[in-house]
Every structure is written in C-alpha cells, then in structure tokens.
C-alpha cells in the first residue's frame, strides 16, 4: 500500500485561506491556480459559501464544488470536513452541466465521512435565528450550523451511513423526534420522517457513485507526488475558534482546518496562500471596526457598486470598510501565510485618499492583539494611516511595474503592515487580469516543474 511507504515524490499541497470575513475573491484565485494543480479539494463549510469565477464572457457561481471544476481534467474533492446538502449539490451540478462543465463521479469525489444536511437542519436554522432576535448571527439559513451541531453531538448522518437504507431511516426518525420538539415550540410546522426519508433516499442513491474514501485518495496522491490545492470557504475572522465569536461560521476555516477537513497528514502541507481584498467587507451581523458609516456611508456604497459587493450565495449587500491591517496581521499569525494574494485593486482607482487601519484602541489603550469579546470589538477605535490614491485605472494590469507609483506604494505598505509578502495582485474579475510577483513564494510555486501538469 503506497500510503505506508516512505515518501519518495515531493508533492505540492497548497492551502488557500481567506484572511478577512470572507468574499476576498478566493474563487478567482483558486481558478487561476487550479490549472497548475491536479487535484482541488474543499475542506469545510457547505453551500453557504459562494465563489464567482469569470472566464471570458462566462460566469460560474459555485457553492459546493471547488473552483477547479471549470478546468478540464482536474479532480475535485469534497472533503470530510464539509456538510453537504444533496439537493443543493445536484442543483449546482446540473447547472454547471448545462454550462458545458463535466460533473461526473470520475471528476468529483465526495468523502464518505462528510455529513449530510437534512430538511430539519434548515428548519432549525430558521428557528435558531428567530430565537436570537437582535443577537442573531446572520446565517444563510441553509442548515449549516445545525448540521455541524449534530456532527459534534454524534447525531450526524454521514454520506456512507445514508447509503444503508435502514440506517438512514432509523437515524432520521431518531433525530426528527428532538428537532420537531424545538421547531414546534417556536411556532414552526412539524416535519414528517417518511417524507424526508423518501426525498433523501432518492438523492443519496444518486449521490452514491460520487462517494469515496477521499482521505485515502488524497494521501495516496500526495505520496505519488501529485499536486493538491486545498480550497477553504468563508475566512479566518469567521473561524469558529479564532473568529469574532459568536458571529462566526460553524467550522474551522483556518489552515489547520485544511488538514482536519481532508485527512491529509500535517507534514503534507507545503504552503499557505492568504487572500485579502484591498478593502474589507462583511456580510450579516457582527462587529466590523473599519466599516464605512455615517460620513463615509456614501463612499461605502460607491465601493459596493464598483466592487459588485453582493453575496454570491444570498445576494445580500456586503458591508464595506477600509483595509484592516491589524486584523489581517492576526490572520497571518494564525495561518502562517507563505504569501498573500491581494484582490480588487482596481476598485480603489478613483479614490483621492485611502485609509488603512494599523491598530486598535480600546478604552484609550492600544491593543496588542485582536480582542476576543465581540462587545469589545464593537467599541474599538481604529487607528488609521492615510495614503494618497493613484487616480488612474489599474484594470487589467499584468505587470507590477506598470502600476501607478502610488498603487505600488499602497501594496508595499500593506505587505509591511501584515508582515507577509504579496505574491499576487488581482486587477479585475477575469482570470488573466492578474499580476504574479515572480520573486515571491507564490511565483516559485507556479514555476516549480513539480506543480505543472
């Protein structure tokens, strides 16, 4: 068995991690890199994620499938750390098929250990948000959190379990007893176990050919020297442990989660790429220290429109704010970024001045690290540095030296503030509207012949 032999081939296993509150442009970056990797694997989250990939005049919106799916010949993995709604999976797969993308069991492998989302999870999600009232988290209401709760509570139903009809039925009946008590207590409509079983039986039977031991598959692939790109959803500041709790997602979004959520051995990971915007956004509730409010609301709206800041999954408008270097430095510390990709530089082209948060002040004192209490984060006074804008178009620029001088200074300043090199700059939504910094770690990954197919 090749898994247990000494590793003779050196594979590239790179994790792509959002460094802010999500929506940093991970979809485009993974799409750009996927051409140079053989396997692209998602490791956490569910269809609460939304990645938009623009290829020429075609736009692909992905919720469950990794961005590598739009590249011919790439194998895509939905890892054990994910929670999967079979109905949402086939809606997405069928839509992509209509767009000319092959979604087959040969190309897509779903972990036999991934947990499934059921209709009662969605109902419980609605109930939970209603109960919280003004303290609601602002979830996508797609059952993600309740599915992870069942997983942690050892009540979850995994893809492998669902293929056994008797097991599927008995566990639905067991779980629905408790779920219905909660749903009905808060005015919801009681769900029927037979109806759910019939619906899910059809879906899981169709899902069957996609289900595999992806942990074994990925470790064998790494041993053989095959290149693997690990794609996360959401971002560091939404991590269930390290994010702005309780306004977070239900899974581990940081680099450590890439290992847990795929089953790859920790020493397989050879690099971590952080993704950040040139400004910051947040969807839903929760503290947002650099949000553009009051006198800056009009500027925030302008950035929202220029950056098309509306959720790919929900269509909700994103809250917009200045770049938060203090919080991004925290993300770099947790993840150990080897390199950073900076997205949406062109959105700032029209600004006279650009502010960057370089520190937090709380009760008159400078913070040494990100406060753990969300109420403290709401009281933060951001400390800003102000840089001159460049007032000229950067759209589509592909060489770093072709950028306006002030744009280069802005990029250098961000790199200094977060303490990590910037190896890529995105200058537009399309794949080729990108600058690769050749002497960066990212540049070396892409030049390395062991990465190229």
PDB file of C-alpha atoms in Angstrom, residues 14-18 26 30 40-46 51 64-66 77-83 111 114 148 151 214 218 228-236 239 251-264 269 272-273 335 337:
ATOM      1  CA  UNK A  14      -1.082  24.432  -1.021  1.00  0.00           C
ATOM      2  CA  UNK A  15      -3.939  25.728   1.146  1.00  0.00           C
ATOM      3  CA  UNK A  16      -5.847  28.835   0.054  1.00  0.00           C
ATOM      4  CA  UNK A  17      -7.260  30.744   3.046  1.00  0.00           C
ATOM      5  CA  UNK A  18      -9.423  33.862   3.297  1.00  0.00           C
ATOM      6  CA  UNK A  26     -10.871  33.105  -3.349  1.00  0.00           C
ATOM      7  CA  UNK A  30      -8.259  29.120  -6.947  1.00  0.00           C
ATOM      8  CA  UNK A  40      -8.558  20.712  -5.958  1.00  0.00           C
ATOM      9  CA  UNK A  41     -10.193  19.880  -2.609  1.00  0.00           C
ATOM     10  CA  UNK A  42     -12.732  21.727  -0.432  1.00  0.00           C
ATOM     11  CA  UNK A  43     -12.200  21.053   3.254  1.00  0.00           C
ATOM     12  CA  UNK A  44     -15.004  22.736   5.246  1.00  0.00           C
ATOM     13  CA  UNK A  45     -18.329  24.552   5.060  1.00  0.00           C
ATOM     14  CA  UNK A  46     -21.256  23.806   2.828  1.00  0.00           C
ATOM     15  CA  UNK A  51     -17.422  31.646  -5.234  1.00  0.00           C
ATOM     16  CA  UNK A  64     -20.198  23.368  -3.006  1.00  0.00           C
ATOM     17  CA  UNK A  65     -17.880  22.384  -5.827  1.00  0.00           C
ATOM     18  CA  UNK A  66     -14.280  23.641  -5.796  1.00  0.00           C
ATOM     19  CA  UNK A  77     -12.794  16.581  -3.815  1.00  0.00           C
ATOM     20  CA  UNK A  78     -15.453  17.496  -1.253  1.00  0.00           C
ATOM     21  CA  UNK A  79     -13.671  16.617   1.960  1.00  0.00           C
ATOM     22  CA  UNK A  80     -14.760  15.031   5.224  1.00  0.00           C
ATOM     23  CA  UNK A  81     -14.879  18.432   6.947  1.00  0.00           C
ATOM     24  CA  UNK A  82     -17.787  19.591   4.781  1.00  0.00           C
ATOM     25  CA  UNK A  83     -21.535  19.369   5.347  1.00  0.00           C
ATOM     26  CA  UNK A 111     -15.927  11.988   1.229  1.00  0.00           C
ATOM     27  CA  UNK A 114     -18.759  14.123   5.099  1.00  0.00           C
ATOM     28  CA  UNK A 148     -22.364  20.747  12.426  1.00  0.00           C
ATOM     29  CA  UNK A 151     -21.871  16.162  13.943  1.00  0.00           C
ATOM     30  CA  UNK A 214     -11.191  10.759  -0.071  1.00  0.00           C
ATOM     31  CA  UNK A 218      -5.591  12.366  -1.152  1.00  0.00           C
ATOM     32  CA  UNK A 228      -3.116  19.337  -4.499  1.00  0.00           C
ATOM     33  CA  UNK A 229      -4.797  22.689  -3.957  1.00  0.00           C
ATOM     34  CA  UNK A 230      -6.885  22.964  -0.782  1.00  0.00           C
ATOM     35  CA  UNK A 231      -9.752  25.439  -1.023  1.00  0.00           C
ATOM     36  CA  UNK A 232     -11.478  26.900   2.005  1.00  0.00           C
ATOM     37  CA  UNK A 233     -14.810  28.665   2.330  1.00  0.00           C
ATOM     38  CA  UNK A 234     -15.577  31.735   4.464  1.00  0.00           C
ATOM     39  CA  UNK A 235     -12.410  33.099   6.126  1.00  0.00           C
ATOM     40  CA  UNK A 236     -10.193  33.409   9.198  1.00  0.00           C
ATOM     41  CA  UNK A 239     -13.475  30.703  12.173  1.00  0.00           C
ATOM     42  CA  UNK A 251     -16.437  25.183  11.001  1.00  0.00           C
ATOM     43  CA  UNK A 252     -12.677  25.609  11.147  1.00  0.00           C
ATOM     44  CA  UNK A 253     -11.719  27.958   8.327  1.00  0.00           C
ATOM     45  CA  UNK A 254      -8.006  28.399   9.067  1.00  0.00           C
ATOM     46  CA  UNK A 255      -5.014  26.463   7.711  1.00  0.00           C
ATOM     47  CA  UNK A 256      -5.247  23.809  10.423  1.00  0.00           C
ATOM     48  CA  UNK A 257      -8.764  23.054   9.199  1.00  0.00           C
ATOM     49  CA  UNK A 258      -7.392  22.182   5.773  1.00  0.00           C
ATOM     50  CA  UNK A 259      -5.629  19.214   7.349  1.00  0.00           C
ATOM     51  CA  UNK A 260      -8.511  18.145   9.586  1.00  0.00           C
ATOM     52  CA  UNK A 261     -11.094  18.599   6.844  1.00  0.00           C
ATOM     53  CA  UNK A 262      -9.277  16.443   4.284  1.00  0.00           C
ATOM     54  CA  UNK A 263      -7.422  13.893   6.416  1.00  0.00           C
ATOM     55  CA  UNK A 264      -4.095  14.785   4.825  1.00  0.00           C
ATOM     56  CA  UNK A 269       1.208  20.882   3.628  1.00  0.00           C
ATOM     57  CA  UNK A 272      -0.368  28.581   2.697  1.00  0.00           C
ATOM     58  CA  UNK A 273      -1.709  31.364   0.476  1.00  0.00           C
ATOM     59  CA  UNK A 335      -2.326  30.698   9.376  1.00  0.00           C
ATOM     60  CA  UNK A 337       0.900  32.623   5.316  1.00  0.00           C
TER      61      UNK A 337
END
